[in-house]
mmCIF file of C-alpha atoms and ligand atoms in Angstrom:
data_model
loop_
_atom_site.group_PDB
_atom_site.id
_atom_site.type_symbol
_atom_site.label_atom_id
_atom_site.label_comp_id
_atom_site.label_asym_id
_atom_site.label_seq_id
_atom_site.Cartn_x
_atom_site.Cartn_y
_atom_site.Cartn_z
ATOM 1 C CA UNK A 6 0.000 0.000 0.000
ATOM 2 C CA UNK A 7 1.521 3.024 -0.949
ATOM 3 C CA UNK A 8 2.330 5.376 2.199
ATOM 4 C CA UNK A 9 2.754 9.041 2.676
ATOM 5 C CA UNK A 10 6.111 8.953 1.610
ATOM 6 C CA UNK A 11 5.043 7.448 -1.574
ATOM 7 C CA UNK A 12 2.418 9.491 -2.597
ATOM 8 C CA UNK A 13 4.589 12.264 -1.702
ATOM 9 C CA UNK A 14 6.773 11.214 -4.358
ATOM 10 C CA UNK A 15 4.300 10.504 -6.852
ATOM 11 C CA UNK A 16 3.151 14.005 -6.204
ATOM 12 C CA UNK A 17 6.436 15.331 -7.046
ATOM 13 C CA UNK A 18 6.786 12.978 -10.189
ATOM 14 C CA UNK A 19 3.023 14.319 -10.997
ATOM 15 C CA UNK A 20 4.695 18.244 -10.596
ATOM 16 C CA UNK A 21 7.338 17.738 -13.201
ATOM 17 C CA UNK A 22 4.865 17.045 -16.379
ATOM 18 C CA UNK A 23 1.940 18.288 -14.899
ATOM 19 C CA UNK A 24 2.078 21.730 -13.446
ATOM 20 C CA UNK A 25 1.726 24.482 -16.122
ATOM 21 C CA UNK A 26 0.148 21.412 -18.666
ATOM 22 C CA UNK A 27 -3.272 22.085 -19.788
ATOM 23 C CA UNK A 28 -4.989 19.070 -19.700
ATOM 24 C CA UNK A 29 -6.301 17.908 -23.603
ATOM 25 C CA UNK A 30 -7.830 14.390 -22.937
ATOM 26 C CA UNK A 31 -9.389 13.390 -19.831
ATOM 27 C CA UNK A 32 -11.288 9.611 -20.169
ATOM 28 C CA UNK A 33 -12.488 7.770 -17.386
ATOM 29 C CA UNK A 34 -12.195 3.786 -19.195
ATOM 30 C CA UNK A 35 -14.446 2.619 -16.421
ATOM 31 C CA UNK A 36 -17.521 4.265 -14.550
ATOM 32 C CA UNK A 37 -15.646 3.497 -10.700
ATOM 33 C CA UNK A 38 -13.048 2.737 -8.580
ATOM 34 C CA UNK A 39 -13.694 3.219 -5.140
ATOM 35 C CA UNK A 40 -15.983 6.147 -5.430
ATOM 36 C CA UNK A 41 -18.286 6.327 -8.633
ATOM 37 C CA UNK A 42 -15.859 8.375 -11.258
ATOM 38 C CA UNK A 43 -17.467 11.762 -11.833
ATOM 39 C CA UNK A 44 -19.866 11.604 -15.199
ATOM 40 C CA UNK A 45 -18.515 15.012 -16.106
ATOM 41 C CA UNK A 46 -14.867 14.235 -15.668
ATOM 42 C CA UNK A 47 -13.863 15.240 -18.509
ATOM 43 C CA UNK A 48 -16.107 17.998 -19.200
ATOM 44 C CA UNK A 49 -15.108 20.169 -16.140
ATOM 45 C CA UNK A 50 -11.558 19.495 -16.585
ATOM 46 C CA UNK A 51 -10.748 19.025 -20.294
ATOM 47 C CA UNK A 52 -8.890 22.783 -21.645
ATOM 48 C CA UNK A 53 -7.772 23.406 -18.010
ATOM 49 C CA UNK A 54 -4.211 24.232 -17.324
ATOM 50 C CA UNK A 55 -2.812 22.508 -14.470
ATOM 51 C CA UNK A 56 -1.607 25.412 -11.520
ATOM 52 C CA UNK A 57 -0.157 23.024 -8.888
ATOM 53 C CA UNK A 58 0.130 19.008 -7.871
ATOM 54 C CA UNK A 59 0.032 19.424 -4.186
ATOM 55 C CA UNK A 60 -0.665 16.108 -1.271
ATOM 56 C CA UNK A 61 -3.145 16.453 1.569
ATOM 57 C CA UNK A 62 -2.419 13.134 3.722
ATOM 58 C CA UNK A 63 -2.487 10.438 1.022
ATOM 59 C CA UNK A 64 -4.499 12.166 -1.314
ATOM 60 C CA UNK A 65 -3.229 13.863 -4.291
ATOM 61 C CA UNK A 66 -4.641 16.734 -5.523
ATOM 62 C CA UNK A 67 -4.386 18.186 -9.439
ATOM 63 C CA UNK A 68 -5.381 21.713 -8.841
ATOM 64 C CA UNK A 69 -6.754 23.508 -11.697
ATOM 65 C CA UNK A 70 -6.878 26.933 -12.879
ATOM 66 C CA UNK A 71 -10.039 27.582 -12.965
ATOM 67 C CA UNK A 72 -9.777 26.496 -8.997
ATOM 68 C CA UNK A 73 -11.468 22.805 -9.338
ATOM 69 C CA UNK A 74 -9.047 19.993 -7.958
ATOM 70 C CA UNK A 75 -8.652 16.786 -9.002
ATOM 71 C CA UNK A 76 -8.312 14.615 -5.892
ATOM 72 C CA UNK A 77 -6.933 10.967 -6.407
ATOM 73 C CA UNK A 78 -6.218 8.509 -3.975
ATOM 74 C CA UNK A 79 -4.122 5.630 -4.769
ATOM 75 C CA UNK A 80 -5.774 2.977 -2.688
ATOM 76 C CA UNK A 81 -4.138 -0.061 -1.776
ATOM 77 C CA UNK A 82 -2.043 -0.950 -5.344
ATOM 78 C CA UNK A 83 -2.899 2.219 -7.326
ATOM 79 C CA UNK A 84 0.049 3.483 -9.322
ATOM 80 C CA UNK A 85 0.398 6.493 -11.995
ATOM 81 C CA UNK A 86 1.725 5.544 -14.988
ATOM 82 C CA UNK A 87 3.788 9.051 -17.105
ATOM 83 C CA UNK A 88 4.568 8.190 -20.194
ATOM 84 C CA UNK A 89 5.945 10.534 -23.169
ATOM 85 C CA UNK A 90 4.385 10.493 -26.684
ATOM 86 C CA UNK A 91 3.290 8.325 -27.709
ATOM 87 C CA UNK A 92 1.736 6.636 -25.019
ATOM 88 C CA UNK A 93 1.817 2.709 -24.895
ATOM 89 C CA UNK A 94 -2.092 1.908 -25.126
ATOM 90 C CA UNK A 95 -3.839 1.918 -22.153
ATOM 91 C CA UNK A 96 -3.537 -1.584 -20.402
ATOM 92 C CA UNK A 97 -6.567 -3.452 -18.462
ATOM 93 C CA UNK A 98 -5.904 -1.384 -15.025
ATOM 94 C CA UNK A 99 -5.442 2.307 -16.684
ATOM 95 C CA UNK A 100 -8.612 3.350 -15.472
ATOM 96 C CA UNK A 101 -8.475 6.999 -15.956
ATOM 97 C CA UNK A 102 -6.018 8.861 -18.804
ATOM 98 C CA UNK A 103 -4.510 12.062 -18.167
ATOM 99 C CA UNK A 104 -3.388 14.061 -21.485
ATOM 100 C CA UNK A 105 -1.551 17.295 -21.696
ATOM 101 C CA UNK A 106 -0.673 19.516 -24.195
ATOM 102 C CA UNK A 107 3.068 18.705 -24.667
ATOM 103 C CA UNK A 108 2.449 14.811 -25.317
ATOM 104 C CA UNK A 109 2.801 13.676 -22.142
ATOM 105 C CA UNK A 110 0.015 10.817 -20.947
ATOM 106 C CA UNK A 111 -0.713 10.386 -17.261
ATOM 107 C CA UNK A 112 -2.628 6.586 -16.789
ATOM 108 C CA UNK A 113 -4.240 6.071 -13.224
ATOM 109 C CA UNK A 114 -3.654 2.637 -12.797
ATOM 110 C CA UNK A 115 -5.099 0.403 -10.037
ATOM 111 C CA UNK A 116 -5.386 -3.192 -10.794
ATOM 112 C CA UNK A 117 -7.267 -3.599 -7.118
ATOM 113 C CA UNK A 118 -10.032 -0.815 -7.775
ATOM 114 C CA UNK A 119 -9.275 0.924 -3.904
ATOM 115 C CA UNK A 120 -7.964 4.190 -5.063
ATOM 116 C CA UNK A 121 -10.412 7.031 -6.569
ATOM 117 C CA UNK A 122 -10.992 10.003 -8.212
ATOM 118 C CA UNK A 123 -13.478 12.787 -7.982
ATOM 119 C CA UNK A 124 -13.492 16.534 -8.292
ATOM 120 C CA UNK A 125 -13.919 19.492 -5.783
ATOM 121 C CA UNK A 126 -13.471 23.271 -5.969
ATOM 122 C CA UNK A 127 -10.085 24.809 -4.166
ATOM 123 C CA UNK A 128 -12.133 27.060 -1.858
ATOM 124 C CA UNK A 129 -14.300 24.709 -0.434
ATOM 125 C CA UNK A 130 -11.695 21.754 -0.794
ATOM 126 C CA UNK A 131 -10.951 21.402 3.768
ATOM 127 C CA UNK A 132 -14.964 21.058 4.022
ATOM 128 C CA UNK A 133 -14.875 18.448 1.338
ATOM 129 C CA UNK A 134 -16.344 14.934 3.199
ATOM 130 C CA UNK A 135 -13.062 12.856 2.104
ATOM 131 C CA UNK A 136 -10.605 15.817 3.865
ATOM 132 C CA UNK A 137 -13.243 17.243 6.559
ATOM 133 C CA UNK A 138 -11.701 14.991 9.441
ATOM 134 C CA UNK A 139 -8.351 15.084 8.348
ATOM 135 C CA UNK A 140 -6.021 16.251 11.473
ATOM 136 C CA UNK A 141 -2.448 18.315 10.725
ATOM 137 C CA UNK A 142 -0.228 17.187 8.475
ATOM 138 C CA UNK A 143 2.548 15.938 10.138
ATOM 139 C CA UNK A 144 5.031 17.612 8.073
ATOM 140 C CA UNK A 145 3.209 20.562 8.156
ATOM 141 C CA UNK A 146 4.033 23.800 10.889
ATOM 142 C CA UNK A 147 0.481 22.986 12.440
ATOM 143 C CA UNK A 148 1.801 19.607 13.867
ATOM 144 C CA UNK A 149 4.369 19.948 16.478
ATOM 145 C CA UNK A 150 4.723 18.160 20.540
ATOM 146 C CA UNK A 151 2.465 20.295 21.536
ATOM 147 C CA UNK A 152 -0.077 20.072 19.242
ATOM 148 C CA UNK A 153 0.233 16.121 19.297
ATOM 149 C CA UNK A 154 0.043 15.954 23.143
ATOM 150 C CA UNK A 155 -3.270 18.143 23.006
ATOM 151 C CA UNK A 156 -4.618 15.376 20.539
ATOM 152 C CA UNK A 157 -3.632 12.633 22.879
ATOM 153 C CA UNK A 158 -4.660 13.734 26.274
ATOM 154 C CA UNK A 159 -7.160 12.069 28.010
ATOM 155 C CA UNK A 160 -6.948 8.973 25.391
ATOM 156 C CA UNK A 161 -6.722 5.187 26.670
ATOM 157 C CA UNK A 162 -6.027 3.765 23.492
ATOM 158 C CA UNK A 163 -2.205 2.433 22.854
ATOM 159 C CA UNK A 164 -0.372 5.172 21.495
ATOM 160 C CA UNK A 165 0.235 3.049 18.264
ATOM 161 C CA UNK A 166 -3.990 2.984 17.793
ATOM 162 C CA UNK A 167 -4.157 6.868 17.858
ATOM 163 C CA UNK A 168 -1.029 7.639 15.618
ATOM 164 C CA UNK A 169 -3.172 5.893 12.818
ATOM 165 C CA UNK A 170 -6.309 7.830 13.842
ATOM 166 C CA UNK A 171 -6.503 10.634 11.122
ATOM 167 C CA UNK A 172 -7.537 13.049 13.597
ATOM 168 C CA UNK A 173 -4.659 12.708 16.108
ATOM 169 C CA UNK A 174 -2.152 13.122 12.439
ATOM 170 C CA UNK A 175 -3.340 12.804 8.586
ATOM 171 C CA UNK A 176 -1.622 9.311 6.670
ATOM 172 C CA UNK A 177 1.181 8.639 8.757
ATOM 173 C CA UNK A 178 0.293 5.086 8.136
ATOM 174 C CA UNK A 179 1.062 1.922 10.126
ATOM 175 C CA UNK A 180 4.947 1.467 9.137
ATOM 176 C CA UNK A 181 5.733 4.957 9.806
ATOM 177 C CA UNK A 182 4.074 4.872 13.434
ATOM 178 C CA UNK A 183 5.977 1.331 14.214
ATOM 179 C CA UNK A 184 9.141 3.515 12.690
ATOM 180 C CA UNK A 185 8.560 7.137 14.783
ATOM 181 C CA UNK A 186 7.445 4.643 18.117
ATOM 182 C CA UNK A 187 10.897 3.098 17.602
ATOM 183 C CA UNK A 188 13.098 6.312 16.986
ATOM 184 C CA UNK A 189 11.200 8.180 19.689
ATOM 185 C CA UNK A 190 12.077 4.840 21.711
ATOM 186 C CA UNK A 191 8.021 4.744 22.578
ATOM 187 C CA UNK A 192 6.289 1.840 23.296
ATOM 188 C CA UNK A 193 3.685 0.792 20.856
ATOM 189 C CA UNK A 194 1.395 -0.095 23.864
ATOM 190 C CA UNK A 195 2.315 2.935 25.930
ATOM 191 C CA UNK A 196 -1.446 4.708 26.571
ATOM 192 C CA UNK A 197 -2.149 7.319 24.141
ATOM 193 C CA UNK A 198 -2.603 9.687 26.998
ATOM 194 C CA UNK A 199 0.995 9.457 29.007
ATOM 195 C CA UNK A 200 2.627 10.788 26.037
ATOM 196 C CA UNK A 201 3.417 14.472 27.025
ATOM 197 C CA UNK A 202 6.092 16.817 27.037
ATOM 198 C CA UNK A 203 9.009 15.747 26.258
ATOM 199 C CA UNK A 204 7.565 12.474 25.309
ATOM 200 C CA UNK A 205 5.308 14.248 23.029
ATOM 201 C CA UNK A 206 8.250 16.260 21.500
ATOM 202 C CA UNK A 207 10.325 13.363 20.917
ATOM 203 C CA UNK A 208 7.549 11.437 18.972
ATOM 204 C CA UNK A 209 6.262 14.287 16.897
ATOM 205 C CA UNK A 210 9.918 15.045 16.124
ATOM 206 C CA UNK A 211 10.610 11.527 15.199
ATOM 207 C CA UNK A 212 7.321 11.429 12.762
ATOM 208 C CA UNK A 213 8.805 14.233 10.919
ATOM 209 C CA UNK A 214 12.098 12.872 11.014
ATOM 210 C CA UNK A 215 11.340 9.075 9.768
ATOM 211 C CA UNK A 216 9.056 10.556 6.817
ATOM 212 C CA UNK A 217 11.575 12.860 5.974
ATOM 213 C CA UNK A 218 14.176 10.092 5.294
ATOM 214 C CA UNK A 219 11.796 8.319 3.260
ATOM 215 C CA UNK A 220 10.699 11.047 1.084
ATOM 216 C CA UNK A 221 14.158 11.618 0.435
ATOM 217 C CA UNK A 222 14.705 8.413 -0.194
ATOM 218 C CA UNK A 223 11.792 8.264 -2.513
ATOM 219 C CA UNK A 224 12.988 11.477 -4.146
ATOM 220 C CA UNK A 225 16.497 10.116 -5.287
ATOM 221 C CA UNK A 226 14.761 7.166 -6.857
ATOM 222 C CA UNK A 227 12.527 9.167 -8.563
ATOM 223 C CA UNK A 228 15.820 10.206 -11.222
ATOM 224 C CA UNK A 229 15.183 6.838 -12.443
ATOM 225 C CA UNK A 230 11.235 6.964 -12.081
ATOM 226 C CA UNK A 231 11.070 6.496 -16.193
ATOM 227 C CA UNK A 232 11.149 3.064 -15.718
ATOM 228 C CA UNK A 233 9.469 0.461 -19.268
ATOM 229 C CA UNK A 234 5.861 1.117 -18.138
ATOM 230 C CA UNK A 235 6.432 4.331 -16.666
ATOM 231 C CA UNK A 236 5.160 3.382 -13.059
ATOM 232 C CA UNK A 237 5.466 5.748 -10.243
ATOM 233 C CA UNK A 238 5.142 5.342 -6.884
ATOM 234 C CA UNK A 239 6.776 2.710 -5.100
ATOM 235 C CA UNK A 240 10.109 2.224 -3.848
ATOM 236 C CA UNK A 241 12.377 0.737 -1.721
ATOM 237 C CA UNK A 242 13.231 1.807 1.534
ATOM 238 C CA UNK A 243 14.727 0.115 4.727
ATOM 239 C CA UNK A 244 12.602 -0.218 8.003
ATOM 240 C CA UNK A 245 14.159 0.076 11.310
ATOM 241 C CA UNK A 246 11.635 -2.402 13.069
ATOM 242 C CA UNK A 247 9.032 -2.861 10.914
ATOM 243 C CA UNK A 248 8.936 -6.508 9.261
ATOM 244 C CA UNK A 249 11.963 -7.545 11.065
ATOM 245 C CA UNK A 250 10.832 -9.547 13.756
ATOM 246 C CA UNK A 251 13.110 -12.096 15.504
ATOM 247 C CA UNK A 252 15.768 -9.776 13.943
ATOM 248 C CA UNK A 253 18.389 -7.915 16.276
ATOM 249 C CA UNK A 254 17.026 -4.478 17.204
ATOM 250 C CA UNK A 255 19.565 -1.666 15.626
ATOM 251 C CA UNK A 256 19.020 0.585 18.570
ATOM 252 C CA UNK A 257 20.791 -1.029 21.329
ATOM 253 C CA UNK A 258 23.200 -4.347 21.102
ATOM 254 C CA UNK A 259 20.142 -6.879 22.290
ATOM 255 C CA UNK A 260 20.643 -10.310 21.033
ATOM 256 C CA UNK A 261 18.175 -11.407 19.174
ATOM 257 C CA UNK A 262 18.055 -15.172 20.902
ATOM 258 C CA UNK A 263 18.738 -13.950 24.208
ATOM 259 C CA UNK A 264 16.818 -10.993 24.578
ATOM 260 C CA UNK A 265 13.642 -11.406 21.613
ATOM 261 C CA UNK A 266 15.661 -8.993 19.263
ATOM 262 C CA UNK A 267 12.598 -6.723 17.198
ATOM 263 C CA UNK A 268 8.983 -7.751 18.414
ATOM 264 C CA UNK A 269 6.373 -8.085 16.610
ATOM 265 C CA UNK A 270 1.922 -7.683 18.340
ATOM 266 C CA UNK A 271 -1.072 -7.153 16.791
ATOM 267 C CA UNK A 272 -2.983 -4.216 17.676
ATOM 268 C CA UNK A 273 -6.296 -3.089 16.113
ATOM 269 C CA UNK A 274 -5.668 -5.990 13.597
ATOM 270 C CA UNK A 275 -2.336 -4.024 12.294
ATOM 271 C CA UNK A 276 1.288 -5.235 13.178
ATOM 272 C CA UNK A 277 3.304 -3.406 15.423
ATOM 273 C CA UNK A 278 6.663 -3.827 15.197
ATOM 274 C CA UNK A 279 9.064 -3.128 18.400
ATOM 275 C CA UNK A 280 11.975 -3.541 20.616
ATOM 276 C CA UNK A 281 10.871 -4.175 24.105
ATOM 277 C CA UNK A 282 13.835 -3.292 25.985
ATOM 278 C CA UNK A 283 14.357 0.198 24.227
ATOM 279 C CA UNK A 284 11.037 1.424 23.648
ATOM 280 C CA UNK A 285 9.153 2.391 27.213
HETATM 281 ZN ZN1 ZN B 324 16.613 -2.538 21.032
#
């Protein structure tokens, strides 16, 4: 499933042939994904230049100059595909075709049918249902200790269950809460609400800091993001703790027979990922 990170990147991938492109095809090949596909896709967005390619948690947003914006979600296995003219022909999974003015063809590919597209106006766009409960972004100015310590008082969850609530922090995503729990040296378990002050400045520090990494990771593999069917939007990136259970914990020297190494619980139904004697 593509994470923040990820879409980050695609966003960024999306910038470079979209932004100043006016859009001169738009087809939906299918009525849905997710969400119904608007029927006047392409009517309301055909002729329009593209002003910016900006993220709101995992959503992507196309926003167009006449101030309606594209949002896109990639789902669980959703992918765009950038090709230069000409395009390959749109496969089985190109649901939705994006074509600009220099030649350049944008496919929306999602062989799983999670991800979505619909359409929304710029000055109404926080009030839109899919963004309405979104909290900060975690990047963002508006997220910070104190602002994440305000979102967790009083709550008896496990701090790893409110990290992936979208109010507490919008798409940080279950590997990058095992990753920020581990740098921030946080127990996944830890109650929501005993993380404060300094504890709170650590974690919200470490959120910034493991996406950060990531995105620049993503970004350096993006030079290469041309790849034979164009696909953008994954990559590969090391984890810390998360998916190496039974492995030795690269925080502290604990032996991975001896002492349990990297952990690995299931909370709300999602792994968590952890090292025991490090994270409190
Ligand atoms: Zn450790």
């Amino acid at each position: 499933m593509p994470e923040l990170p990820e879409v980050e990147t695609v966003c960024r991938g999306l910038a470079r042939v979209l932004e100043g492109r006016r859009l001169v095809r738009v087809e939906a090949r299918r009525p849905d994904l997710r969400l119904p596909l608007p029927p006047d896709l392409a009517a309301r967005t055909v002729g329009r230049r593209v002003a910016a390619v900006r993220r709101r948690a995992k959503y992507i947003l196309l926003v167009l100059d006449d101030n309606t914006v594209m949002i896109a979600h990639l789902g669980m296995s959703g992918r765009m595909r950038i090709m230069a003219a000409p395009p390959a022909p749109p496969g089985r999974h190109d649901h939705v075709v994006l074509g600009t003015d220099d030649g350049t063809t944008v496919y929306f590919n999602d062989a799983r049918r999670f991800g979505l597209m619909t359409l929304a106006c710029a000055a109404t766009l926080a009030e839109h249902p899919l963004l309405a409960g979104l909290g900060p972004e975690p990047l963002g100015n508006g997220f910070s200790g104190p602002v994440l310590a305000a979102a967790l008082a009083g709550r008896d969850t496990p701090i790893k269950a409110a990290l992936l609530d979208q109010r507490v922090v919008a798409g940080l995503g279950n590997i990058y809460a095992c990753e920020a729990l581990f740098r921030a040296g946080l127990s996944p378990r830890r109650k929501a609400r005993t993380v404060q002050g300094q504890r709170s400045e650590r974690l919200a520090k470490a959120i910034k800091a493991v996406l950060r990494e990531a995105i620049a990771a993503g970004g350096s593999s993006l030079r290469d993001f041309v790849r034979p069917d164009g696909g953008l939007g994954y990559f590969q990136h090391r984890w810390a703790v998360y998916g190496r259970a039974g492995e030795a914990c690269p925080g502290c020297n604990c032996d991975p027979v001896a002492d349990g190494g990297i952990r690995r619980i299931v909370q709300s139904g999602r792994s968590s990922f952890y090292c025991a004697r490090r994270q409190r």
